[in-house]
Amino acid sequence: MFNWAEEWHMSFAGCGFRSMYYVGALSCILERVPQLVHGASTFGGASSGCLVAAALAVGIPIEKLCFMILITAKEARKHNLGVFHPTFSLLRVVQRSLLEMLPEDAHLRATGRLCVSLTQLNDGRNVLVSEFASREDKTGVCFAGSNRYMDGALSNNMPLFEHRNTITLSPFSGESDICPTEGTFNFFEAHYGNVSIQVNTGNVHRVCTAFLPPRLEVSPCPEVLGLKLVEFKSD
């Protein structure tokens, strides 16, 4: 049973364009258990997951986050190879969109509330960053815009995982607290950067569309998608 009296965190796994799943999950949570988001002390994320964590840390509405993800996916779909096309820069598109949405004091709001996972380029070790000097610095850190770091998903795709009362979210079916569920029992699962991913056809599709976003479609509500929610009750 979830203990509302204790401090808790939320951590979002990196997942490319599958981060749209978080929009549906958070919309559901904000409608049914808004205190779960509003009362969290820290939001952690790696890769695209830190985009979601950053939005929550500084107070960007879910609608704006959804719009930014859709715009980025639209830009990627203009190229046959999506994010792998040599003329497409995911970093540039996302940073431009994020800067347009972030308030001027975003770095002040995020310091101490946002935890970004990065991977050191020289030795591959994980680094967690939670202090930001400026709004521009914040966007650079979120997307490893430094020659000293690369994608945090390579070393720790679920920051704050080891902390007590961390609610983990992932768009891949597995053992995360909030994630899709499959209709059949899975005997095999893989662990990548503290994220559990079951070996099944559903996850194969999810991994593929994380890099090559499909055409815009109307998605069903989160519970129809098979959201697995941990039980949250007040004592």
XYZ file of N, CA and C in Angstrom:
705
model
N 0.841 -1.188 0.000
C 0.000 0.000 0.000
C 0.880 1.243 0.000
N 0.509 2.234 -0.801
C 1.295 3.456 -0.919
C 1.134 4.302 0.338
N 2.244 4.837 0.836
C 2.233 5.651 2.045
C 2.325 7.126 1.671
N 1.220 7.836 1.789
C 1.180 9.246 1.421
C 1.979 10.123 2.383
N 2.284 9.603 3.555
C 2.994 10.396 4.559
C 4.486 10.511 4.264
N 4.998 9.647 3.412
C 6.421 9.657 3.088
C 6.682 10.381 1.766
N 7.933 10.798 1.593
C 8.348 11.453 0.349
C 8.384 10.435 -0.781
N 7.984 10.844 -1.975
C 8.064 9.928 -3.105
C 8.566 10.645 -4.362
N 9.026 9.838 -5.315
C 9.591 10.338 -6.565
C 8.885 9.658 -7.738
N 9.054 10.226 -8.931
C 8.544 9.611 -10.160
C 9.693 9.558 -11.163
N 9.865 8.403 -11.808
C 10.962 8.225 -12.748
C 10.437 7.720 -14.087
N 10.890 8.344 -15.175
C 10.405 8.036 -16.517
C 11.540 7.461 -17.372
N 11.348 6.260 -17.864
C 12.360 5.611 -18.694
C 12.446 6.276 -20.058
N 13.653 6.332 -20.610
C 13.832 6.830 -21.966
C 13.209 5.871 -22.963
N 12.557 6.423 -23.997
C 11.807 5.541 -24.907
C 11.538 6.167 -26.265
N 12.281 7.208 -26.647
C 12.065 7.816 -27.949
C 10.669 8.393 -28.085
N 10.050 8.141 -29.223
C 8.723 8.681 -29.483
C 7.629 7.966 -28.704
N 7.972 6.883 -28.025
C 7.010 6.192 -27.167
C 6.688 7.020 -25.924
N 7.359 8.155 -25.753
C 7.058 9.019 -24.610
C 5.630 9.550 -24.676
N 4.972 9.415 -25.834
C 3.564 9.786 -25.923
C 2.718 8.951 -24.957
N 3.206 7.756 -24.627
C 2.504 6.914 -23.663
C 2.373 7.633 -22.322
N 3.405 8.386 -21.954
C 3.375 9.099 -20.681
C 2.280 10.166 -20.654
N 1.988 10.752 -21.806
C 0.932 11.754 -21.877
C -0.404 11.124 -21.480
N -0.674 9.928 -22.034
C -1.909 9.241 -21.689
C -1.945 8.801 -20.238
N -0.806 8.256 -19.764
C -0.737 7.777 -18.384
C -0.907 8.928 -17.403
N -0.211 10.045 -17.649
C -0.294 11.185 -16.743
C -1.669 11.837 -16.785
N -2.291 11.860 -17.952
C -3.652 12.406 -18.047
C -4.608 11.601 -17.178
N -4.433 10.291 -17.200
C -5.261 9.400 -16.388
C -4.999 9.638 -14.900
N -3.725 9.744 -14.527
C -3.366 9.954 -13.120
C -3.868 11.308 -12.626
N -3.691 12.349 -13.437
C -4.116 13.689 -13.033
C -5.635 13.779 -12.885
N -6.338 12.936 -13.601
C -7.796 12.924 -13.485
C -8.250 12.162 -12.245
N -7.562 11.068 -11.926
C -8.014 10.185 -10.856
C -7.255 10.350 -9.541
N -5.931 10.547 -9.633
C -5.112 10.702 -8.424
C -4.128 11.857 -8.637
N -4.613 13.093 -8.756
C -3.723 14.212 -9.066
C -2.619 14.428 -8.030
N -2.874 14.089 -6.772
C -1.883 14.282 -5.728
C -0.629 13.456 -5.969
N -0.763 12.360 -6.724
C 0.380 11.510 -7.016
C 1.443 12.274 -7.808
N 1.001 13.171 -8.685
C 1.920 13.999 -9.476
C 2.271 15.279 -8.724
N 1.260 15.975 -8.233
C 1.488 17.266 -7.592
C 2.301 17.152 -6.302
N 2.215 16.004 -5.631
C 2.911 15.843 -4.359
C 4.289 15.223 -4.462
N 4.699 14.803 -5.669
C 6.014 14.183 -5.837
C 7.116 15.205 -5.571
N 8.161 14.783 -4.879
C 9.247 15.712 -4.541
C 10.266 15.826 -5.666
N 10.452 14.745 -6.433
C 11.462 14.736 -7.488
C 10.944 13.985 -8.704
N 11.298 14.493 -9.894
C 10.964 13.831 -11.146
C 12.275 13.480 -11.856
N 12.459 12.201 -12.159
C 13.678 11.764 -12.817
C 13.395 11.241 -14.207
N 14.399 11.313 -15.072
C 14.212 10.806 -16.422
C 15.528 10.641 -17.150
N 15.502 9.797 -18.164
C 16.656 9.604 -19.042
C 16.180 9.767 -20.475
N 17.026 10.352 -21.314
C 16.702 10.505 -22.728
C 15.351 11.215 -22.881
N 14.408 10.657 -23.649
C 13.104 11.304 -23.823
C 12.305 11.341 -22.528
N 12.629 10.456 -21.599
C 11.935 10.459 -20.319
C 12.220 11.703 -19.512
N 13.415 12.294 -19.679
C 13.730 13.500 -18.923
C 12.956 14.701 -19.460
N 12.495 14.629 -20.710
C 11.638 15.672 -21.255
C 10.328 15.722 -20.474
N 9.753 14.549 -20.210
C 8.508 14.460 -19.448
C 8.748 14.908 -18.014
N 9.847 14.434 -17.416
C 10.178 14.809 -16.050
C 10.378 16.322 -15.936
N 11.040 16.922 -16.936
C 11.287 18.361 -16.921
C 9.988 19.147 -17.000
N 9.066 18.669 -17.828
C 7.771 19.343 -17.961
C 7.031 19.361 -16.630
N 7.064 18.235 -15.920
C 6.386 18.165 -14.626
C 7.085 19.016 -13.582
N 8.412 19.045 -13.624
C 9.179 19.783 -12.615
C 8.962 21.286 -12.700
N 8.773 21.804 -13.906
C 8.625 23.258 -14.062
C 7.186 23.697 -14.294
N 6.275 22.735 -14.373
C 4.860 23.087 -14.490
C 4.336 23.290 -15.891
N 4.953 22.665 -16.895
C 4.439 22.739 -18.268
C 3.201 21.847 -18.369
N 2.073 22.343 -18.874
C 0.857 21.537 -18.981
C 1.058 20.320 -19.884
N 0.340 19.251 -19.580
C 0.437 18.020 -20.364
C 0.077 18.271 -21.824
N -0.862 19.190 -22.061
C -1.282 19.478 -23.439
C -0.123 20.020 -24.271
N 0.701 20.873 -23.667
C 1.856 21.426 -24.382
C 2.912 20.359 -24.627
N 3.089 19.485 -23.641
C 4.041 18.384 -23.806
C 3.604 17.488 -24.952
N 2.317 17.181 -25.000
C 1.768 16.350 -26.081
C 2.013 17.007 -27.438
N 1.769 18.305 -27.521
C 1.960 19.037 -28.767
C 3.410 18.970 -29.225
N 4.350 19.117 -28.289
C 5.761 19.094 -28.640
C 6.186 17.731 -29.173
N 5.693 16.656 -28.545
C 6.034 15.305 -29.000
C 5.486 15.071 -30.407
N 4.256 15.521 -30.654
C 3.635 15.342 -31.969
C 4.380 16.123 -33.049
N 4.790 17.346 -32.722
C 5.532 18.171 -33.684
C 6.869 17.512 -34.025
N 7.545 16.986 -33.002
C 8.838 16.322 -33.217
C 8.672 15.080 -34.086
N 7.615 14.300 -33.813
C 7.346 13.102 -34.608
C 7.020 13.468 -36.055
N 6.283 14.556 -36.230
C 5.941 15.010 -37.578
C 7.189 15.377 -38.362
N 8.132 16.047 -37.688
C 9.390 16.409 -38.340
C 10.176 15.159 -38.732
N 10.167 14.155 -37.861
C 10.907 12.918 -38.149
C 10.276 12.161 -39.312
N 8.946 12.191 -39.418
C 8.252 11.443 -40.478
C 8.464 12.045 -41.863
N 9.021 13.261 -41.920
C 9.285 13.871 -43.217
C 10.424 13.168 -43.945
N 11.198 12.364 -43.198
C 12.351 11.668 -43.768
C 12.085 10.165 -43.794
N 12.527 9.503 -44.840
C 12.287 8.066 -44.994
C 12.867 7.235 -43.854
N 13.996 7.655 -43.335
C 14.658 6.908 -42.267
C 14.355 7.466 -40.885
N 13.424 8.421 -40.806
C 13.053 8.984 -39.516
C 14.235 9.636 -38.826
N 14.445 9.295 -37.546
C 15.529 9.909 -36.765
C 16.906 9.503 -37.273
N 16.970 8.450 -38.104
C 18.261 7.973 -38.602
C 18.694 8.677 -39.876
N 17.846 9.542 -40.420
C 18.205 10.257 -41.639
C 19.323 11.255 -41.330
N 20.362 11.320 -42.144
C 21.527 12.177 -41.847
C 21.203 13.665 -41.749
N 20.113 14.127 -42.360
C 19.792 15.553 -42.314
C 18.858 15.909 -41.155
N 18.425 14.920 -40.411
C 17.500 15.176 -39.311
C 18.249 15.218 -37.976
N 18.018 16.257 -37.205
C 18.648 16.389 -35.895
C 17.561 16.431 -34.829
N 17.362 15.300 -34.164
C 16.358 15.230 -33.107
C 16.689 16.213 -31.992
N 17.971 16.319 -31.661
C 18.400 17.219 -30.599
C 18.006 18.659 -30.910
N 18.257 19.092 -32.139
C 17.969 20.467 -32.509
C 16.467 20.755 -32.474
N 15.653 19.821 -32.986
C 14.201 20.007 -33.024
C 13.625 20.087 -31.608
N 14.047 19.168 -30.749
C 13.509 19.123 -29.388
C 13.971 20.317 -28.568
N 15.235 20.687 -28.668
C 15.735 21.838 -27.914
C 15.006 23.113 -28.312
N 14.752 23.276 -29.603
C 14.044 24.473 -30.064
C 12.622 24.509 -29.497
N 11.938 23.376 -29.536
C 10.575 23.314 -29.021
C 10.539 23.511 -27.513
N 11.517 22.913 -26.820
C 11.544 23.013 -25.368
C 11.807 24.440 -24.913
N 12.712 25.136 -25.591
C 13.017 26.515 -25.230
C 11.804 27.421 -25.415
N 10.973 27.110 -26.389
C 9.769 27.905 -26.619
C 8.752 27.734 -25.495
N 8.778 26.593 -24.831
C 7.797 26.308 -23.788
C 8.273 26.650 -22.393
N 9.579 26.586 -22.147
C 10.091 26.758 -20.798
C 9.929 28.196 -20.303
N 9.471 28.381 -19.077
C 9.420 29.725 -18.496
C 10.830 30.236 -18.244
N 10.965 31.551 -18.063
C 12.285 32.149 -17.887
C 13.005 31.616 -16.655
N 12.259 31.267 -15.622
C 12.878 30.768 -14.394
C 12.868 29.245 -14.321
N 12.850 28.591 -15.474
C 12.758 27.124 -15.511
C 13.896 26.461 -14.749
N 15.102 27.028 -14.860
C 16.254 26.415 -14.177
C 16.127 26.498 -12.664
N 15.482 27.564 -12.180
C 15.274 27.704 -10.737
C 14.222 26.722 -10.243
N 13.170 26.565 -11.016
C 12.113 25.622 -10.645
C 12.622 24.182 -10.680
N 13.480 23.890 -11.646
C 13.931 22.507 -11.844
C 15.019 22.085 -10.864
N 15.829 23.029 -10.404
C 16.926 22.679 -9.494
C 16.379 22.031 -8.217
N 16.838 20.830 -7.952
C 16.391 20.095 -6.773
C 15.139 19.281 -6.988
N 14.390 19.551 -8.066
C 13.153 18.809 -8.348
C 13.298 17.892 -9.557
N 14.239 18.209 -10.436
C 14.451 17.417 -11.647
C 15.782 16.685 -11.555
N 15.779 15.401 -11.874
C 16.997 14.586 -11.863
C 17.184 13.980 -13.252
N 18.244 14.395 -13.933
C 18.501 13.968 -15.298
C 19.649 12.966 -15.323
N 19.425 11.845 -15.988
C 20.454 10.814 -16.119
C 21.306 11.073 -17.362
N 22.626 11.111 -17.176
C 23.573 11.297 -18.272
C 24.646 10.210 -18.202
N 25.311 9.980 -19.315
C 26.404 9.009 -19.379
C 27.685 9.732 -19.748
N 28.715 9.577 -18.911
C 29.989 10.218 -19.199
C 30.626 9.599 -20.443
N 31.101 10.450 -21.314
C 31.641 9.985 -22.591
C 32.959 9.241 -22.421
N 33.785 9.658 -21.467
C 35.130 9.081 -21.357
C 35.159 7.699 -20.727
N 34.237 7.417 -19.781
C 34.284 6.114 -19.110
C 32.950 5.377 -19.059
N 31.887 5.966 -19.602
C 30.591 5.296 -19.639
C 29.850 5.265 -18.321
N 30.337 5.977 -17.309
C 29.679 5.985 -16.012
C 28.447 6.886 -16.024
N 27.519 6.575 -15.127
C 26.298 7.353 -15.033
C 26.484 8.555 -14.116
N 25.853 9.663 -14.512
C 25.862 10.889 -13.718
C 24.426 11.382 -13.602
N 24.017 11.756 -12.394
C 22.694 12.317 -12.173
C 22.832 13.804 -11.890
N 22.177 14.626 -12.692
C 22.276 16.077 -12.571
C 20.946 16.642 -12.074
N 21.010 17.489 -11.054
C 19.790 18.092 -10.512
C 19.958 19.586 -10.233
N 21.057 20.177 -10.710
C 21.274 21.612 -10.569
C 21.526 22.212 -11.947
N 20.886 23.368 -12.218
C 20.951 23.968 -13.545
C 21.232 25.459 -13.408
N 22.195 25.937 -14.159
C 22.641 27.328 -14.035
C 21.746 28.307 -14.797
N 21.115 27.858 -15.873
C 20.274 28.737 -16.676
C 19.255 27.905 -17.431
N 18.316 28.574 -18.053
C 17.306 27.872 -18.845
C 17.952 27.126 -20.002
N 18.919 27.755 -20.664
C 19.624 27.112 -21.769
C 20.452 25.922 -21.283
N 21.047 26.069 -20.107
C 21.826 24.982 -19.524
C 20.925 23.780 -19.260
N 19.723 24.036 -18.835
C 18.772 22.966 -18.534
C 18.441 22.155 -19.785
N 18.197 22.816 -20.903
C 17.883 22.089 -22.128
C 19.089 21.313 -22.628
N 20.288 21.892 -22.465
C 21.499 21.195 -22.881
C 21.734 19.941 -22.073
N 21.501 20.027 -20.764
C 21.681 18.863 -19.895
C 20.659 17.793 -20.221
N 19.415 18.188 -20.421
C 18.352 17.212 -20.699
C 18.665 16.361 -21.916
N 19.341 16.952 -22.890
C 19.589 16.203 -24.113
C 21.074 16.020 -24.393
N 21.846 15.967 -23.301
C 23.278 15.663 -23.389
C 23.965 16.527 -24.442
N 23.647 17.839 -24.387
C 24.213 18.746 -25.376
C 25.627 19.174 -25.038
N 26.394 18.321 -24.442
C 27.775 18.643 -24.071
C 28.693 17.586 -24.663
N 29.930 17.982 -24.984
C 30.869 17.002 -25.545
C 31.429 16.064 -24.473
N 31.009 16.256 -23.218
C 31.467 15.372 -22.144
C 30.464 14.271 -21.817
N 29.240 14.417 -22.303
C 28.191 13.463 -21.949
C 27.446 12.964 -23.175
N 26.811 11.800 -23.009
C 25.916 11.270 -24.033
C 24.652 10.770 -23.347
N 23.774 10.153 -24.103
C 22.460 9.732 -23.620
C 22.541 8.952 -22.310
N 21.792 9.411 -21.307
C 21.788 8.756 -20.012
C 21.168 7.373 -20.020
N 20.357 7.081 -21.033
C 19.725 5.756 -21.117
C 20.755 4.649 -21.289
N 21.945 4.995 -21.762
C 22.980 3.992 -21.985
C 23.543 3.435 -20.678
N 23.433 4.197 -19.593
C 23.996 3.752 -18.314
C 22.959 3.619 -17.201
N 21.887 4.400 -17.267
C 20.832 4.325 -16.251
C 19.560 4.903 -16.843
N 18.706 4.021 -17.330
C 17.495 4.466 -18.013
C 16.332 4.698 -17.055
N 16.551 4.489 -15.760
C 15.495 4.721 -14.765
C 16.105 5.378 -13.529
N 16.472 6.673 -13.624
C 17.082 7.343 -12.473
C 16.149 7.350 -11.273
N 16.738 7.332 -10.086
C 16.018 7.296 -8.803
C 15.402 5.932 -8.527
N 15.694 4.948 -9.397
C 15.125 3.608 -9.252
C 15.423 3.009 -7.878
N 16.621 3.289 -7.369
C 17.048 2.663 -6.117
C 16.490 3.356 -4.880
N 15.877 4.528 -5.062
C 15.346 5.259 -3.918
C 14.011 4.675 -3.446
N 13.782 4.750 -2.164
C 12.521 4.298 -1.598
C 11.382 5.161 -2.148
N 10.251 4.508 -2.390
C 9.052 5.194 -2.870
C 9.252 5.902 -4.211
N 9.984 5.270 -5.115
C 10.074 5.789 -6.478
C 9.055 5.072 -7.345
N 8.161 5.839 -7.948
C 7.153 5.281 -8.848
C 7.757 5.255 -10.247
N 7.927 4.069 -10.808
C 8.586 3.923 -12.103
C 7.554 3.817 -13.221
N 7.813 4.510 -14.305
C 6.919 4.496 -15.465
C 7.705 4.123 -16.714
N 7.119 3.251 -17.524
C 7.757 2.807 -18.759
C 6.680 2.473 -19.790
N 6.912 2.767 -21.070
C 5.948 2.430 -22.112
C 6.100 1.003 -22.621
N 7.008 0.240 -21.993
C 7.221 -1.159 -22.377
C 6.677 -2.071 -21.280
N 5.981 -3.119 -21.656
C 5.440 -4.036 -20.658
C 6.576 -4.705 -19.906
N 6.427 -4.772 -18.595
C 7.469 -5.330 -17.749
C 7.092 -5.199 -16.294
N 8.076 -4.910 -15.451
C 7.841 -4.843 -14.010
C 7.788 -3.416 -13.473
N 7.712 -2.425 -14.339
C 7.585 -1.050 -13.856
C 6.226 -0.871 -13.188
N 6.131 0.106 -12.286
C 4.884 0.318 -11.564
C 3.737 0.677 -12.502
N 4.027 1.527 -13.479
C 3.012 1.936 -14.452
C 3.558 1.639 -15.842
N 2.905 0.729 -16.534
C 3.358 0.285 -17.853
C 2.235 -0.486 -18.527
N 2.343 -0.756 -19.835
C 1.332 -1.566 -20.512
C 1.377 -3.002 -19.986
N 0.283 -3.717 -20.144
C 0.247 -5.130 -19.774
C -0.074 -5.959 -21.014
N 0.411 -7.191 -21.009
C 0.147 -8.111 -22.109
C -0.874 -9.152 -21.663
N -1.600 -9.698 -22.622
C -2.637 -10.667 -22.294
C -2.115 -12.051 -21.980
N -0.863 -12.323 -22.307
C -0.297 -13.652 -22.074
C 0.852 -13.573 -21.075
N 1.117 -14.682 -20.411
C 2.208 -14.724 -19.433
C 3.543 -14.742 -20.158
N 4.489 -13.960 -19.653
C 5.799 -13.864 -20.280
C 6.852 -14.552 -19.413
N 7.552 -15.519 -19.997
C 8.583 -16.240 -19.267
C 9.924 -15.504 -19.287
N 10.119 -14.662 -20.301
C 11.415 -14.023 -20.470
C 11.293 -12.508 -20.383
N 12.307 -11.914 -19.816
C 12.377 -10.457 -19.784
C 13.832 -10.029 -19.791
N 14.056 -8.834 -20.306
C 15.401 -8.276 -20.358
C 15.449 -7.055 -19.452
N 16.623 -6.797 -18.892
C 16.815 -5.621 -18.046
C 17.817 -4.703 -18.722
N 17.378 -3.477 -18.943
C 18.240 -2.508 -19.624
C 18.236 -1.208 -18.816
N 19.364 -0.895 -18.220
C 19.472 0.353 -17.484
C 18.449 0.503 -16.384
N 18.207 -0.564 -15.615
C 17.247 -0.597 -14.517
C 15.793 -0.672 -14.975
N 15.573 -0.914 -16.247
C 14.210 -1.051 -16.762
C 13.958 -2.496 -17.161
N 12.850 -3.059 -16.691
C 12.452 -4.419 -17.038
C 11.594 -4.382 -18.298
N 11.995 -5.149 -19.322
C 11.252 -5.202 -20.581
C 10.977 -6.661 -20.924
N 9.720 -7.034 -20.961
C 9.359 -8.407 -21.294
C 9.621 -8.686 -22.770
N 9.985 -9.920 -23.065
C 10.245 -10.325 -24.446
C 8.940 -10.812 -25.049
N 8.301 -9.973 -25.847
C 7.040 -10.327 -26.493
C 6.866 -9.478 -27.749
N 5.904 -9.857 -28.571
C 5.698 -9.157 -29.845
C 5.248 -7.716 -29.633
N 4.489 -7.478 -28.557
C 4.047 -6.119 -28.280
C 5.213 -5.183 -28.044
N 6.199 -5.644 -27.295
C 7.357 -4.803 -27.017
C 8.263 -4.645 -28.230
N 8.298 -5.639 -29.096
C 9.069 -5.497 -30.341
C 8.509 -4.335 -31.152
N 7.184 -4.270 -31.238
C 6.536 -3.168 -31.957
C 6.813 -1.833 -31.262
N 6.759 -1.829 -29.939
C 6.986 -0.585 -29.193
C 8.405 -0.075 -29.383
N 9.373 -0.967 -29.376
C 10.765 -0.559 -29.570
C 10.961 0.020 -30.966
N 10.372 -0.613 -31.966
C 10.513 -0.132 -33.353
C 9.913 1.260 -33.523
N 8.709 1.459 -32.976
C 8.042 2.750 -33.129
C 8.626 3.815 -32.211
N 9.486 3.427 -31.285
C 10.184 4.420 -30.470
C 11.152 5.225 -31.326
N 11.673 4.611 -32.395
C 12.621 5.285 -33.288
C 11.993 5.713 -34.606
N 10.996 4.971 -35.054
C 10.311 5.291 -36.308
C 8.839 5.514 -36.010
N 8.453 6.751 -35.662
C 7.079 7.020 -35.233
C 6.065 6.742 -36.327
N 4.929 6.117 -35.998
C 3.883 5.843 -36.982
C 3.118 7.112 -37.308
N 2.207 7.017 -38.247
C 1.371 8.151 -38.596
C 0.474 8.508 -37.423
N 0.051 9.787 -37.365
C -0.802 10.248 -36.285
C -2.137 9.507 -36.308
N -2.494 8.922 -35.189
C -3.762 8.217 -35.054
C -4.415 8.605 -33.741
N -5.703 8.394 -33.645
C -6.424 8.642 -32.404
C -6.253 7.415 -31.529
N -5.672 7.580 -30.342
C -5.403 6.461 -29.445
C -6.535 6.301 -28.445
N -6.790 5.074 -27.998
C -7.798 4.865 -26.972
C -7.320 5.385 -25.634
N -8.221 5.452 -24.669
C -7.863 5.960 -23.350
C -6.883 5.012 -22.672
N -6.131 5.497 -21.673
C -5.067 4.709 -21.050
C -5.491 3.348 -20.543
N -6.711 3.248 -19.934
C -7.092 1.945 -19.395
C -7.318 0.915 -20.496
N -7.720 1.367 -21.686
C -7.888 0.454 -22.811
C -6.529 -0.015 -23.316
N -5.519 0.852 -23.181
C -4.167 0.496 -23.598
C -3.535 -0.539 -22.672
N -4.166 -0.792 -21.543
C -3.636 -1.789 -20.623
C -2.686 -1.222 -19.602
N -2.990 -0.054 -19.057
C -2.147 0.539 -18.029
C -2.120 -0.353 -16.797
N -0.935 -0.598 -16.300
C -0.809 -1.301 -15.039
C -0.476 -0.278 -13.971
N -1.378 -0.065 -13.041
C -1.174 0.921 -11.996
C -0.974 0.231 -10.664
N -0.005 0.713 -9.896
C 0.132 0.198 -8.540
C -1.019 0.741 -7.722
N -1.311 0.128 -6.613
C -2.467 0.520 -5.806
C -2.085 1.689 -4.898
N -2.810 2.781 -5.029
C -2.551 3.947 -4.211
C -3.795 4.226 -3.363
N -3.670 4.027 -2.070
C -4.763 4.298 -1.148
C -4.234 5.061 0.051
N -5.031 5.946 0.533
C -4.645 6.659 1.750
C -4.982 5.800 2.947
N -4.179 5.893 3.990
C -4.398 5.085 5.175
C -5.659 5.553 5.914
